[in-house]
Coordinates of C-alpha atoms in Angstrom, one line a residue:
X1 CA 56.3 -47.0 -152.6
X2 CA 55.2 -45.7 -156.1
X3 CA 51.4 -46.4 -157.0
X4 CA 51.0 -48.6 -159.9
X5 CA 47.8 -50.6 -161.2
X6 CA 49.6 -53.7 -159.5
X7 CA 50.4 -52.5 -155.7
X8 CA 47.5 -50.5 -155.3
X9 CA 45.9 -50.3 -152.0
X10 CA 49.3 -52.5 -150.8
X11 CA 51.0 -49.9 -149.0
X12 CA 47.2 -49.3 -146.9
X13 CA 46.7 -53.3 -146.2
X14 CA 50.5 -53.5 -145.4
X15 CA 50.2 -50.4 -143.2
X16 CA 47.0 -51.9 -141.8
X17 CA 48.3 -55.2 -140.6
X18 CA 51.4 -53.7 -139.4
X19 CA 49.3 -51.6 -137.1
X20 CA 47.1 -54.2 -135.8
X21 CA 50.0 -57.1 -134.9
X22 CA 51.2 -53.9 -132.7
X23 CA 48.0 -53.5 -131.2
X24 CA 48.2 -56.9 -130.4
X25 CA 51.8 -57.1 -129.1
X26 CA 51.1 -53.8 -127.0
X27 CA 48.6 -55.1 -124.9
X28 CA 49.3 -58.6 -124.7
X29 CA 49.8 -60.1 -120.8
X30 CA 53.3 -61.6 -119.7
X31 CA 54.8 -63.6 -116.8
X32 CA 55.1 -61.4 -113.9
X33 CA 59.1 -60.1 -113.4
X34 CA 59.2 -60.4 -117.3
X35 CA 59.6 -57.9 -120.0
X36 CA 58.2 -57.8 -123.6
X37 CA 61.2 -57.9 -126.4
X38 CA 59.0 -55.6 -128.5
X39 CA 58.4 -53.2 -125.9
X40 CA 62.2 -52.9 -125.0
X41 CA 63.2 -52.1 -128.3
X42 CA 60.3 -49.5 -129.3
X43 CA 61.3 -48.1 -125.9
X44 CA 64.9 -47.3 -126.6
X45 CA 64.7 -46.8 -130.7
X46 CA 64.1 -42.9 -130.1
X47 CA 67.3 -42.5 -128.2
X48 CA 70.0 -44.1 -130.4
X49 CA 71.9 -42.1 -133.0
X50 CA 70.8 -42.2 -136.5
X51 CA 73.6 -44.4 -137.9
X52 CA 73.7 -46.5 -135.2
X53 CA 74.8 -49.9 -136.1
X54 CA 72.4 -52.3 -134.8
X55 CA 73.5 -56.6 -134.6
X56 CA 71.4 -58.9 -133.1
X57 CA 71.9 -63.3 -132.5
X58 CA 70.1 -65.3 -133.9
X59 CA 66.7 -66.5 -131.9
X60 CA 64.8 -64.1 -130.0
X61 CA 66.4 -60.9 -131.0
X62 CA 66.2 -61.7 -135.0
X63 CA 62.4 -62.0 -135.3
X64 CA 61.7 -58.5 -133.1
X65 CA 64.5 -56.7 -135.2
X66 CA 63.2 -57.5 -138.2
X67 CA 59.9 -56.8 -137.7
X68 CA 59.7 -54.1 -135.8
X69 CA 63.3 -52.2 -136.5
X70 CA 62.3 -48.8 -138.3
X71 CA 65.3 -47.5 -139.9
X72 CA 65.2 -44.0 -141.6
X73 CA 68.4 -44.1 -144.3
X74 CA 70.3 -46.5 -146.6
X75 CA 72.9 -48.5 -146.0
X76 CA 73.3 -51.7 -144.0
X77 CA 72.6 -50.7 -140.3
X78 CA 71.2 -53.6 -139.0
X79 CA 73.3 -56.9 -139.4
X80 CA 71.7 -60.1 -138.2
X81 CA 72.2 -64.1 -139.1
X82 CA 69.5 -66.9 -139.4
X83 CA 69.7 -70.5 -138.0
X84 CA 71.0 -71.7 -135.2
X85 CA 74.3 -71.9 -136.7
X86 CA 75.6 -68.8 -135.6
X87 CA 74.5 -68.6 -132.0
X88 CA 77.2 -66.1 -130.5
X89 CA 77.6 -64.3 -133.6
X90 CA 76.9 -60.9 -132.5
X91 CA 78.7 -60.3 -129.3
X92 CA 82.0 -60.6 -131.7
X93 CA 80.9 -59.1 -134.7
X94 CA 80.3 -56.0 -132.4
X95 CA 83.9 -55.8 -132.0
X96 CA 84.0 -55.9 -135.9
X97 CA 82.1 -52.9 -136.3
X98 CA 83.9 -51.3 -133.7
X99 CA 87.0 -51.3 -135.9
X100 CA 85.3 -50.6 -139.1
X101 CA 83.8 -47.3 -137.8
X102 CA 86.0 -46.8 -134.3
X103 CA 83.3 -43.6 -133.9
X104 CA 80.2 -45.0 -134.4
X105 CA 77.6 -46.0 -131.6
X106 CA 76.9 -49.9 -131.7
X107 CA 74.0 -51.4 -130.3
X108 CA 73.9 -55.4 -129.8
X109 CA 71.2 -57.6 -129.0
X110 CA 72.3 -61.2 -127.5
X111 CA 70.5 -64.1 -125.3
X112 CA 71.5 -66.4 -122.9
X113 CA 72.6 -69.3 -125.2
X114 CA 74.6 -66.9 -127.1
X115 CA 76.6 -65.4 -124.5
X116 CA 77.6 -68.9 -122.8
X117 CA 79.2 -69.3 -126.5
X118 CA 80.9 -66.2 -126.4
X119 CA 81.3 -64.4 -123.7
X120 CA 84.8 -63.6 -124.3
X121 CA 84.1 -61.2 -126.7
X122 CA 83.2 -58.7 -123.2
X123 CA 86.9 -58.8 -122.5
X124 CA 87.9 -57.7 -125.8
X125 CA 85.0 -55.3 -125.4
X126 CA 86.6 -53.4 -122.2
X127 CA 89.9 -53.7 -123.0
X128 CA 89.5 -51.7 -126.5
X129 CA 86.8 -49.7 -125.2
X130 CA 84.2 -47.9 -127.2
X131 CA 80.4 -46.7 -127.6
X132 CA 79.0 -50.6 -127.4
X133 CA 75.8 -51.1 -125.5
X134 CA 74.5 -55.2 -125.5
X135 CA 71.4 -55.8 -124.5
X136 CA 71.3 -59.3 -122.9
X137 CA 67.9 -60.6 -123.1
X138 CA 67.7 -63.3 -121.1
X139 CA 64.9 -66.1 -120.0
X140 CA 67.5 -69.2 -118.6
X141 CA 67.0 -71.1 -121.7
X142 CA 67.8 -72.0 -125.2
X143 CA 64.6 -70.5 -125.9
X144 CA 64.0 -70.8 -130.0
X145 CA 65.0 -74.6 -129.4
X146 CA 62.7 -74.7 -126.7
X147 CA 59.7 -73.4 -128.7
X148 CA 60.1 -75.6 -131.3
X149 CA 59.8 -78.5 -128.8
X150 CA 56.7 -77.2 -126.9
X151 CA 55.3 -76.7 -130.4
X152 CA 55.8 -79.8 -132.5
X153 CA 57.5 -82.3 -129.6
X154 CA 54.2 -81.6 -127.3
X155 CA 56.4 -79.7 -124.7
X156 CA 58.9 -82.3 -123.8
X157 CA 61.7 -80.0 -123.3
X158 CA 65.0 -81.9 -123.7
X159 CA 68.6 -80.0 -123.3
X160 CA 67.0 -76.4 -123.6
X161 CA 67.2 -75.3 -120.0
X162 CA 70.8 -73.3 -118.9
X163 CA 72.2 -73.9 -115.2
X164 CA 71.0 -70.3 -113.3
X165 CA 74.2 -67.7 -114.1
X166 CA 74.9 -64.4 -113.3
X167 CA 75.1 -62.7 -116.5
X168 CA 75.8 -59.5 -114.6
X169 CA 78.6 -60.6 -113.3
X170 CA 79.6 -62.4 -116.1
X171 CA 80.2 -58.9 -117.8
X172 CA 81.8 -56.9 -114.5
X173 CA 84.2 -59.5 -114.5
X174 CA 85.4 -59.1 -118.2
X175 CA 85.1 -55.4 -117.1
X176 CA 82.1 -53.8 -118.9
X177 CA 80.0 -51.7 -116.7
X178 CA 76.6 -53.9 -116.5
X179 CA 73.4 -53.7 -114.6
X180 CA 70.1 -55.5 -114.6
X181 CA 66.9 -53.8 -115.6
X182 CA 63.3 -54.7 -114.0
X183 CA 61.4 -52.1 -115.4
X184 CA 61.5 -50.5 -119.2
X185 CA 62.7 -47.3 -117.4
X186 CA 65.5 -49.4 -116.0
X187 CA 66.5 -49.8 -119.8
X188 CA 66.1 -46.6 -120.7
X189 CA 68.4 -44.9 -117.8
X190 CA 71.4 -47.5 -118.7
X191 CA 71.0 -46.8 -122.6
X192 CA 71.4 -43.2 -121.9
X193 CA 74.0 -44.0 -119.4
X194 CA 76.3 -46.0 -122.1
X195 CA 75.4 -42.9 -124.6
X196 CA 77.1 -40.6 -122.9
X197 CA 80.0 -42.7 -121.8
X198 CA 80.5 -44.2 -124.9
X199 CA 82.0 -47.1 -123.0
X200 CA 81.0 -50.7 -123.2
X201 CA 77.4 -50.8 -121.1
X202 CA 75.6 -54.6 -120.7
X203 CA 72.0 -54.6 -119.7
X204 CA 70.5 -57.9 -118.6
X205 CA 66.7 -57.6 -119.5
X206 CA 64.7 -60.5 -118.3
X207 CA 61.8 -61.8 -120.8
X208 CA 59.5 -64.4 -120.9
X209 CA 59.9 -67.8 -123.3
X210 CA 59.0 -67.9 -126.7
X211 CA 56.2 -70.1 -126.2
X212 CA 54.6 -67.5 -123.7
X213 CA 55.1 -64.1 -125.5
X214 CA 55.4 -65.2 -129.2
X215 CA 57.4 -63.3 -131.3
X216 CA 56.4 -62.8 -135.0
X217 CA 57.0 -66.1 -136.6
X218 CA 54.5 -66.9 -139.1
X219 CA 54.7 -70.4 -138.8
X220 CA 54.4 -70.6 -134.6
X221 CA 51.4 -68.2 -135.1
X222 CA 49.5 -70.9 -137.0
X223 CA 51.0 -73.1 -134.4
X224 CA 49.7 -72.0 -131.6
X225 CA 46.2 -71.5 -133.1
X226 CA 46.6 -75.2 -134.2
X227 CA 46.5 -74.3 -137.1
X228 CA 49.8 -76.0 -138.3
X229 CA 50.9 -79.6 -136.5
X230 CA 54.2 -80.0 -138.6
X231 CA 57.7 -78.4 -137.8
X232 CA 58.9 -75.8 -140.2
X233 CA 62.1 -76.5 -142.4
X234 CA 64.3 -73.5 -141.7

């Protein structure tokens, strides 16, 4: 950022803020057995490829992404929708940028919600094969719909919960090497397993709800401070 009489001191305040909302998300406490979205992807950032193309669904990969994604280059990297609209979006649109750049590592972040939608996309996954690694995060629920209800609907959860599934399986059965991580280290060893496969890798990372572990949305901030009563128009 240049200096000029208008943004001066901007890049420090920007810098400052940045810095303390990760101090906060660092040492924040979550439900035992879950893991922090943030922490997952700081964790495995350092050992992708520099023009790794990044895709994330909509709910909670898109906040995380977009806040805390550090990308180094130009060019559109990082591909994600808004909305609820487009819940299953990224699982095909990996196999989108598998055929525009048939070398390139792809990284894709999905949820539970997402896959039921499209799940079908693995298949096509294994069959063409490729340097695809999804990261499943998943909490049993329709979990941005969810945190909107226990926000403004006083946590009367209706339709939000997903019958118990074996998204593990899910993916061996389309044929796509997959595992379940407990620990960040279990995330780490099956990125760098996919890496140097290059083959289609799903890792099914538990995390918490919304609601328990929020993710940086302005308006669910002031929400939870009760600061804000009425639902945001997205």
């Amino acid at each position: 950022m240049r200096a000029t009489p208008e943004n001066s001191g901007l890049e420090d305040k920007i810098s400052a803020l940045s810095q303390e909302w990760r101090r906060r998300v660092l040492t924040r406490k979550l439900p035992a057995g879950a893991l922090d979205p943030w922490h997952v992807m700081e964790r495995i950032h350092p050992l992708l490829p520099e023009n790794t193309t990044v895709l994330a669904d909509c709910g909670t990969p898109t906040p995380y992404l977009g806040a805390f994604w550090e990308v180094s280059g130009s060019g559109r990297t990082v591909v994600t929708p808004r909305g609820h609209g487009p819940m299953g979006y990224a699982l095909p649109a990996s196999l989108g940028a598998r055929y525009a750049d048939p070398g390139n590592q792809i990284l894709t972040f999905t949820t539970d919600g997402s896959l039921v939608m499209a799940a079908g996309a693995l298949e096509t996954a294994a069959r063409n094969d490729g340097p695809i690694i999804f990261i499943h995060f998943s909490n049993g629920s329709l979990g941005w719909i969810k945190a909107l209800q226990h926000f403004y609907h006083d946590a009367q959860y209706f339709g939000t919960q997903l019958s118990k599934f074996d998204a593990v399986s899910v993916a061996q059965g389309f044929g796509v090497r997959a595992t379940r991580a407990h620990t960040l280290d279990d995330v780490a060893a099956a990125v760098r397993r996919g890496l140097t496969t290059r083959k289609p890798t799903f890792i099914d990372v538990p995390i918490p709800d919304e609601h328990d572990a929020l993710p940086p949305v302005a308006s669910w901030q002031r929400a939870a401070s009760g600061e804000e009563t009425s639902r945001p128009v997205y």
